[in-house]
Short mmCIF file of C-alpha atoms in Angstrom, two decimals:
data_model
loop_
_atom_site.label_atom_id
_atom_site.label_comp_id
_atom_site.label_asym_id
_atom_site.label_seq_id
_atom_site.Cartn_x
_atom_site.Cartn_y
_atom_site.Cartn_z
CA MET A 63 -5.73 19.12 39.50
CA ARG A 64 -8.81 18.33 38.61
CA ARG A 65 -7.53 15.47 35.69
CA ASN A 66 -5.18 13.91 38.22
CA LEU A 67 -8.53 13.25 40.52
CA GLY A 68 -9.16 11.28 37.78
CA PHE A 69 -12.08 13.62 36.42
CA LYS A 70 -11.86 14.16 32.39
CA SER A 71 -12.61 17.52 32.92
CA GLU A 72 -13.86 18.41 29.26
CA ALA A 73 -17.17 20.41 30.33
CA PRO A 74 -15.22 22.97 33.15
CA ARG A 75 -12.61 23.01 30.24
CA TYR A 76 -15.00 24.79 27.99
CA SER A 77 -16.47 26.67 31.27
CA LEU A 78 -13.29 28.32 32.01
CA LEU A 79 -13.00 29.56 28.36
CA ALA A 80 -15.94 31.27 28.37
CA PHE A 81 -15.09 32.41 31.66
CA ASP A 82 -12.01 33.67 31.06
CA ALA A 83 -13.59 35.53 27.35
CA PHE A 84 -16.67 36.87 29.82
CA ALA A 85 -13.55 38.18 32.44
CA PHE A 86 -11.91 39.62 29.60
CA LYS A 87 -14.86 41.82 27.78
CA LYS A 88 -15.26 43.19 31.63
CA GLY A 89 -11.91 44.59 31.74
CA LEU A 90 -10.69 41.83 34.37
CA THR A 91 -6.57 42.08 34.67
CA THR A 92 -5.77 41.05 37.86
CA ILE A 93 -6.26 37.33 39.13
CA ASN A 94 -8.93 38.60 41.42
CA ILE A 95 -13.32 37.68 41.05
CA THR A 96 -15.23 40.39 42.51
CA ARG A 97 -18.64 40.49 44.10
CA GLU A 98 -20.02 41.95 41.19
CA LEU A 99 -18.68 39.91 38.20
CA ALA A 100 -19.59 36.69 40.09
CA GLU A 101 -23.03 37.73 40.15
CA GLU A 102 -23.33 38.91 36.90
CA TRP A 103 -21.78 35.59 35.63
CA CYS A 104 -23.84 34.01 38.16
CA GLY A 105 -27.42 35.82 36.87
CA ARG A 106 -29.53 33.67 35.16
CA ARG A 107 -30.10 34.45 31.12
CA PRO A 108 -33.36 34.21 29.77
CA ASP A 109 -35.29 30.93 28.76
CA GLU A 110 -31.77 29.63 30.51
CA ALA A 111 -32.72 25.83 32.21
CA THR A 112 -32.15 25.15 35.89
CA ASP A 113 -29.67 22.66 35.36
CA THR A 114 -27.58 25.04 32.97
CA TRP A 115 -28.03 28.13 35.18
CA SER A 116 -26.71 25.49 38.30
CA HIS A 117 -23.98 24.48 36.37
CA ARG A 118 -22.57 27.51 35.41
CA ASN A 119 -23.01 28.79 39.30
CA CYS A 120 -21.65 25.96 40.73
CA PHE A 121 -18.44 25.95 38.57
CA LEU A 122 -17.72 29.22 38.94
CA ARG A 123 -17.94 28.44 42.84
CA GLN A 124 -15.16 25.87 42.49
CA LEU A 125 -13.01 28.11 40.78
CA SER A 126 -13.47 31.14 43.75
CA ILE A 127 -12.68 27.97 46.15
CA TYR A 128 -9.63 27.50 44.29
CA LEU A 129 -8.11 30.17 43.88
CA VAL A 130 -8.92 31.61 48.15
CA ASN A 131 -7.20 28.16 48.71
CA LEU A 132 -3.79 29.52 46.85
CA GLY A 133 -4.18 32.47 48.41
CA TYR A 134 -6.19 35.49 46.00
CA ASP A 135 -8.79 37.24 47.01
CA SER A 136 -12.16 35.91 45.82
CA TYR A 137 -15.57 35.88 46.02
CA ILE A 138 -17.09 32.85 46.31
CA PRO A 139 -20.74 33.13 45.26
CA SER A 140 -24.17 31.51 46.84
CA ARG A 141 -25.06 27.79 45.65
CA VAL A 142 -28.01 27.70 43.34
CA PHE A 143 -29.19 24.34 43.33
CA GLY A 144 -30.59 22.59 40.67
CA LYS A 145 -33.74 20.50 40.06
CA HIS A 146 -34.09 17.36 42.41
CA ASP A 147 -32.78 14.30 40.42
CA ASN A 148 -36.21 12.32 41.33
CA PHE A 149 -35.88 10.09 38.21
CA ILE A 150 -36.52 6.54 38.31
CA PRO A 151 -35.17 3.90 35.87
CA TYR A 152 -36.74 1.60 33.78
CA ILE A 153 -35.91 -1.81 35.70
CA PHE A 154 -36.50 -4.67 32.68
CA SER A 155 -38.09 -7.87 33.67
CA ASP A 156 -37.09 -10.92 32.56
CA GLN A 157 -39.71 -11.49 30.34
CA GLU A 158 -38.87 -8.25 28.96
CA ILE A 159 -34.86 -9.32 28.69
CA GLN A 160 -36.18 -12.03 26.79
CA ALA A 161 -38.36 -10.17 24.53
CA LEU A 162 -35.67 -7.52 23.49
CA PHE A 163 -33.40 -10.28 22.80
CA GLU A 164 -35.55 -11.94 20.39
CA ALA A 165 -35.99 -8.64 18.75
CA CYS A 166 -32.80 -7.76 18.02
CA ASP A 167 -32.03 -11.46 16.67
CA SER A 168 -35.51 -10.49 14.26
CA LEU A 169 -33.67 -7.35 12.82
CA VAL A 170 -34.08 -6.67 8.73
CA LEU A 171 -32.24 -4.47 7.14
CA PHE A 172 -34.78 -3.53 3.82
CA ASP A 173 -31.94 -1.29 2.01
CA LYS A 174 -28.83 -2.07 1.08
CA HIS A 175 -26.71 0.41 3.35
CA ALA A 176 -22.85 -0.44 4.13
CA ARG A 177 -23.49 2.47 7.44
CA SER A 178 -25.78 0.01 8.99
CA GLU A 179 -24.99 -1.20 12.51
CA ILE A 180 -27.80 -4.29 12.83
CA MET A 181 -25.43 -6.83 12.39
CA VAL A 182 -23.23 -5.65 15.87
CA MET A 183 -26.82 -5.90 17.71
CA PRO A 184 -27.65 -8.83 18.85
CA ALA A 185 -24.16 -8.98 20.51
CA LEU A 186 -23.86 -5.47 21.95
CA ILE A 187 -27.26 -5.43 23.55
CA ARG A 188 -26.31 -9.49 25.07
CA MET A 189 -23.24 -7.46 26.21
CA LEU A 190 -24.91 -4.44 27.56
CA PHE A 191 -27.19 -6.66 29.94
CA SER A 192 -24.71 -8.69 30.88
CA THR A 193 -21.99 -6.83 31.53
CA GLY A 194 -23.69 -3.21 32.99
CA ILE A 195 -20.89 -1.20 31.01
CA ARG A 196 -21.73 1.95 29.25
CA VAL A 197 -23.02 1.92 25.78
CA GLY A 198 -19.74 4.69 24.97
CA GLU A 199 -17.83 2.17 26.20
CA ALA A 200 -18.91 -0.65 24.61
CA ALA A 201 -18.57 1.50 21.31
CA ASN A 202 -14.95 2.09 22.16
CA LEU A 203 -13.79 -1.35 22.82
CA LEU A 204 -10.85 -2.27 20.33
CA ASN A 205 -11.04 -5.41 18.86
CA ARG A 206 -7.32 -6.42 20.96
CA ASP A 207 -9.37 -5.46 24.24
CA VAL A 208 -12.30 -8.39 24.06
CA ASP A 209 -10.36 -10.91 25.50
CA LEU A 210 -12.64 -14.21 24.45
CA ASP A 211 -9.53 -16.79 25.15
CA HIS A 212 -9.71 -15.47 28.97
CA ASN A 213 -12.92 -14.06 28.60
CA TYR A 214 -12.41 -10.68 29.83
CA LEU A 215 -13.23 -7.35 28.40
CA ILE A 216 -10.97 -3.79 28.84
CA LEU A 217 -12.39 -1.02 28.59
CA ARG A 218 -10.24 2.39 27.91
CA ASN A 219 -10.45 5.54 29.01
CA CYS A 220 -13.89 5.55 30.72
CA LYS A 221 -16.04 7.98 32.20
CA ASN A 222 -13.93 8.59 35.16
CA GLY A 223 -10.14 8.58 32.96
CA LYS A 224 -9.42 5.26 34.13
CA ASP A 225 -8.85 1.76 32.26
CA ARG A 226 -10.55 -1.21 34.03
CA MET A 227 -11.11 -4.70 33.46
CA VAL A 228 -14.14 -6.43 33.40
CA PRO A 229 -15.12 -10.54 33.41
CA ILE A 230 -17.27 -11.70 31.22
CA SER A 231 -19.14 -14.85 31.06
CA ASP A 232 -19.08 -18.12 28.99
CA SER A 233 -22.50 -17.73 26.75
CA LEU A 234 -21.32 -14.00 26.30
CA ALA A 235 -17.89 -14.90 25.01
CA GLU A 236 -19.66 -17.80 22.46
CA THR A 237 -22.01 -14.52 21.51
CA CYS A 238 -18.80 -12.75 20.97
CA ARG A 239 -16.83 -15.24 18.90
CA GLN A 240 -20.10 -15.43 16.68
CA TYR A 241 -20.26 -12.43 16.19
CA ARG A 242 -16.67 -11.83 14.87
CA LYS A 243 -16.66 -14.52 12.69
CA TYR A 244 -18.96 -12.45 10.63
CA ARG A 245 -16.36 -9.27 11.14
CA THR A 246 -13.58 -10.91 9.76
CA LEU A 247 -15.57 -10.91 6.83
CA LEU A 248 -16.09 -6.93 6.44
CA PRO A 249 -13.81 -4.62 5.45
CA ASP A 250 -10.86 -3.60 7.79
CA ASN A 251 -11.33 -0.44 8.21
CA SER A 252 -11.01 0.12 11.90
CA ASP A 253 -9.70 -1.86 14.79
CA HIS A 254 -12.76 -1.30 16.98
CA PHE A 255 -14.26 -4.43 18.00
CA PHE A 256 -17.85 -2.86 17.15
CA VAL A 257 -17.88 -2.46 13.45
CA LYS A 258 -20.35 -1.01 10.74
CA LEU A 259 -20.87 -3.17 7.45
CA ASN A 260 -18.47 -0.99 6.09
CA GLY A 261 -15.84 -1.96 8.69
CA CYS A 262 -15.43 1.62 10.19
CA LYS A 263 -16.34 1.90 13.94
CA CYS A 264 -19.68 2.68 15.50
CA LEU A 265 -20.72 5.66 17.17
CA ALA A 266 -22.85 4.82 20.54
CA ASN A 267 -25.52 7.36 19.29
CA SER A 268 -26.09 5.24 15.86
CA PHE A 269 -27.40 2.37 18.11
CA TYR A 270 -30.69 4.66 19.14
CA LEU A 271 -32.54 4.50 16.34
CA TRP A 272 -31.85 0.26 16.31
CA TRP A 273 -32.98 0.53 19.93
CA SER A 274 -36.55 2.15 19.09
CA LYS A 275 -37.10 -0.17 16.61
CA MET A 276 -36.58 -2.85 18.97
CA LEU A 277 -38.75 -1.69 21.69
CA LYS A 278 -41.51 -1.32 19.03
CA ILE A 279 -40.94 -5.12 17.77
CA ALA A 280 -40.84 -6.06 21.64
CA ASP A 281 -44.07 -4.40 22.75
CA ILE A 282 -42.54 -2.45 25.19
CA ARG A 283 -43.96 0.80 25.67
CA ARG A 284 -43.00 3.93 26.80
CA ARG A 285 -44.57 5.05 30.28
CA GLY A 286 -46.87 7.97 29.73
CA LYS A 287 -44.21 11.26 29.35
CA VAL A 288 -41.81 9.79 31.13
CA PRO A 289 -38.46 9.50 29.26
CA GLY A 290 -37.53 5.63 28.49
CA PRO A 291 -37.08 2.85 28.49
CA ARG A 292 -33.82 4.10 27.68
CA LEU A 293 -30.93 2.34 25.92
CA GLN A 294 -28.80 3.60 29.87
CA ASP A 295 -31.53 1.45 31.65
CA ILE A 296 -30.31 -1.83 30.52
CA ARG A 297 -27.10 -0.35 33.13
CA HIS A 298 -29.49 0.05 35.93
CA THR A 299 -31.17 -2.90 35.23
CA PHE A 300 -27.76 -5.07 35.03
CA CYS A 301 -26.79 -2.93 38.91
CA VAL A 302 -30.43 -4.34 40.30
CA LYS A 303 -30.86 -7.80 39.32
CA SER A 304 -27.26 -8.17 40.44
CA MET A 305 -28.18 -7.12 44.00
CA VAL A 306 -31.39 -9.18 43.72
CA GLN A 307 -29.23 -12.12 42.52
CA LEU A 308 -26.70 -11.47 45.23
CA ALA A 309 -29.13 -11.16 48.00
CA LYS A 310 -31.01 -14.39 47.39
CA GLU A 311 -27.35 -16.19 47.93
CA GLY A 312 -27.24 -14.77 51.42
CA LYS A 313 -24.71 -12.22 50.62
CA ASP A 314 -24.65 -8.51 52.46
CA LEU A 315 -25.76 -6.13 50.06
CA TYR A 316 -23.39 -3.49 52.08
CA TYR A 317 -20.63 -5.71 51.70
CA ILE A 318 -20.56 -7.07 47.81
CA LEU A 319 -21.58 -2.60 47.12
CA PRO A 320 -18.22 -2.00 46.57
CA ILE A 321 -17.25 -4.55 44.15
CA LEU A 322 -20.24 -4.24 41.93
CA SER A 323 -19.34 -0.16 42.20
CA THR A 324 -16.04 -1.06 41.02
CA TYR A 325 -17.33 -3.75 38.41
CA VAL A 326 -19.83 -1.02 36.69
CA GLY A 327 -16.82 1.72 37.02
CA HIS A 328 -18.58 4.01 39.24
CA GLN A 329 -16.17 6.42 41.14
CA SER A 330 -17.91 6.58 44.11
CA LEU A 331 -19.85 4.13 46.61
CA ALA A 332 -22.65 7.42 46.76
CA ALA A 333 -23.58 6.25 42.81
CA THR A 334 -24.22 2.79 43.14
CA ASP A 335 -26.04 3.19 46.90
CA ARG A 336 -28.77 4.94 44.48
CA TYR A 337 -29.36 1.18 43.21
CA LEU A 338 -29.42 -0.38 46.80
CA ARG A 339 -31.81 2.09 47.86
CA LEU A 340 -33.39 1.34 44.25
CA THR A 341 -33.64 -2.32 44.61
CA SER A 342 -34.90 -2.05 48.52
CA GLN A 343 -38.05 -0.58 47.36
CA MET A 344 -38.31 -2.83 44.38
CA TYR A 345 -37.99 -6.28 46.48
CA PRO A 346 -38.19 -5.14 50.63
CA GLU A 347 -37.97 -8.96 51.33
CA LEU A 348 -34.91 -9.40 50.55
CA LEU A 349 -33.27 -6.75 53.05
CA SER A 350 -34.98 -8.38 55.26
CA GLN A 351 -33.44 -11.75 54.24
CA THR A 352 -30.17 -10.33 54.35
CA ASP A 353 -30.49 -8.37 57.99
CA SER A 354 -31.80 -11.72 59.47
CA ILE A 355 -28.19 -13.56 58.05
CA CYS A 356 -26.02 -10.37 59.37
CA SER A 357 -28.21 -9.46 62.87
CA TYR A 358 -25.27 -12.01 64.54
CA ILE A 359 -22.91 -8.88 64.45
CA PHE A 360 -24.71 -7.19 66.53
CA PRO A 361 -26.44 -9.22 69.18
CA GLU A 362 -29.50 -8.58 71.14
CA LEU A 363 -28.56 -7.33 74.84
CA LYS A 364 -30.27 -8.87 77.55
CA TYR A 365 -31.60 -6.54 80.16
CA ARG A 366 -30.17 -7.28 83.84
CA PRO A 367 -31.42 -4.99 86.32
CA ASN A 368 -28.47 -5.17 88.43
CA ASP A 369 -26.01 -3.57 85.58
#
């Protein structure tokens, strides 16, 4: 059912396996989740993180609700709330973005290492900043999915289980052409667009070492104990700066919200709406300009005594 709704459902799959083993060990022989069984499963384990505990609880709640909807007698446990998500992403300034471009262009490989990803970094970083796609989506790009004649990317098997097409700019297309020219000189060991020096596919987690080096070269420091700037913050920067640019052009942010949501591959508007709230906090004057442009939709009513 979850897969038909567009979810990948990898985590629930393992949760189902774990709960099935737990129920079998407890001697459950019928399709019936009792209160005792649910409370034992939902009990917090020693040294268990709050989020992990919340996810286990939420999984069993969803399973019990599903069974009840099918007509089975199943106990629905109360909800356990995880930590409040108050993390504020790092939004790069234009100067920092330029510094990161210069940093990735200056990377040097001191050792002969055929498994290095150094050659892909200039094109990869520019692609992430220009499109806001996820790091994993970029790593999974196939060579045939990068159309530089018509300037678009085809992203397959994305986070929400759907494919999508992403238009790219002329400047990014030219950068990709330069990268592809060098890619053809490498061994043909993979159909992926981004490959190592040995021609094999790049893994998404292999970019983080180079990312740390780039931050150091660009002199962009971490904010104390707060995580980041992270590689994922490039995506956050793209969303916020896209909204800022559209607001400066006089566009209604709530009108373009569904468009941006579709472009970046969000499954719901709620995921994109957080960027709208972040934009309003960072650039409050832009929303006031947008309100004045759209004020004619709800005209001001004049009070008349006889009404």
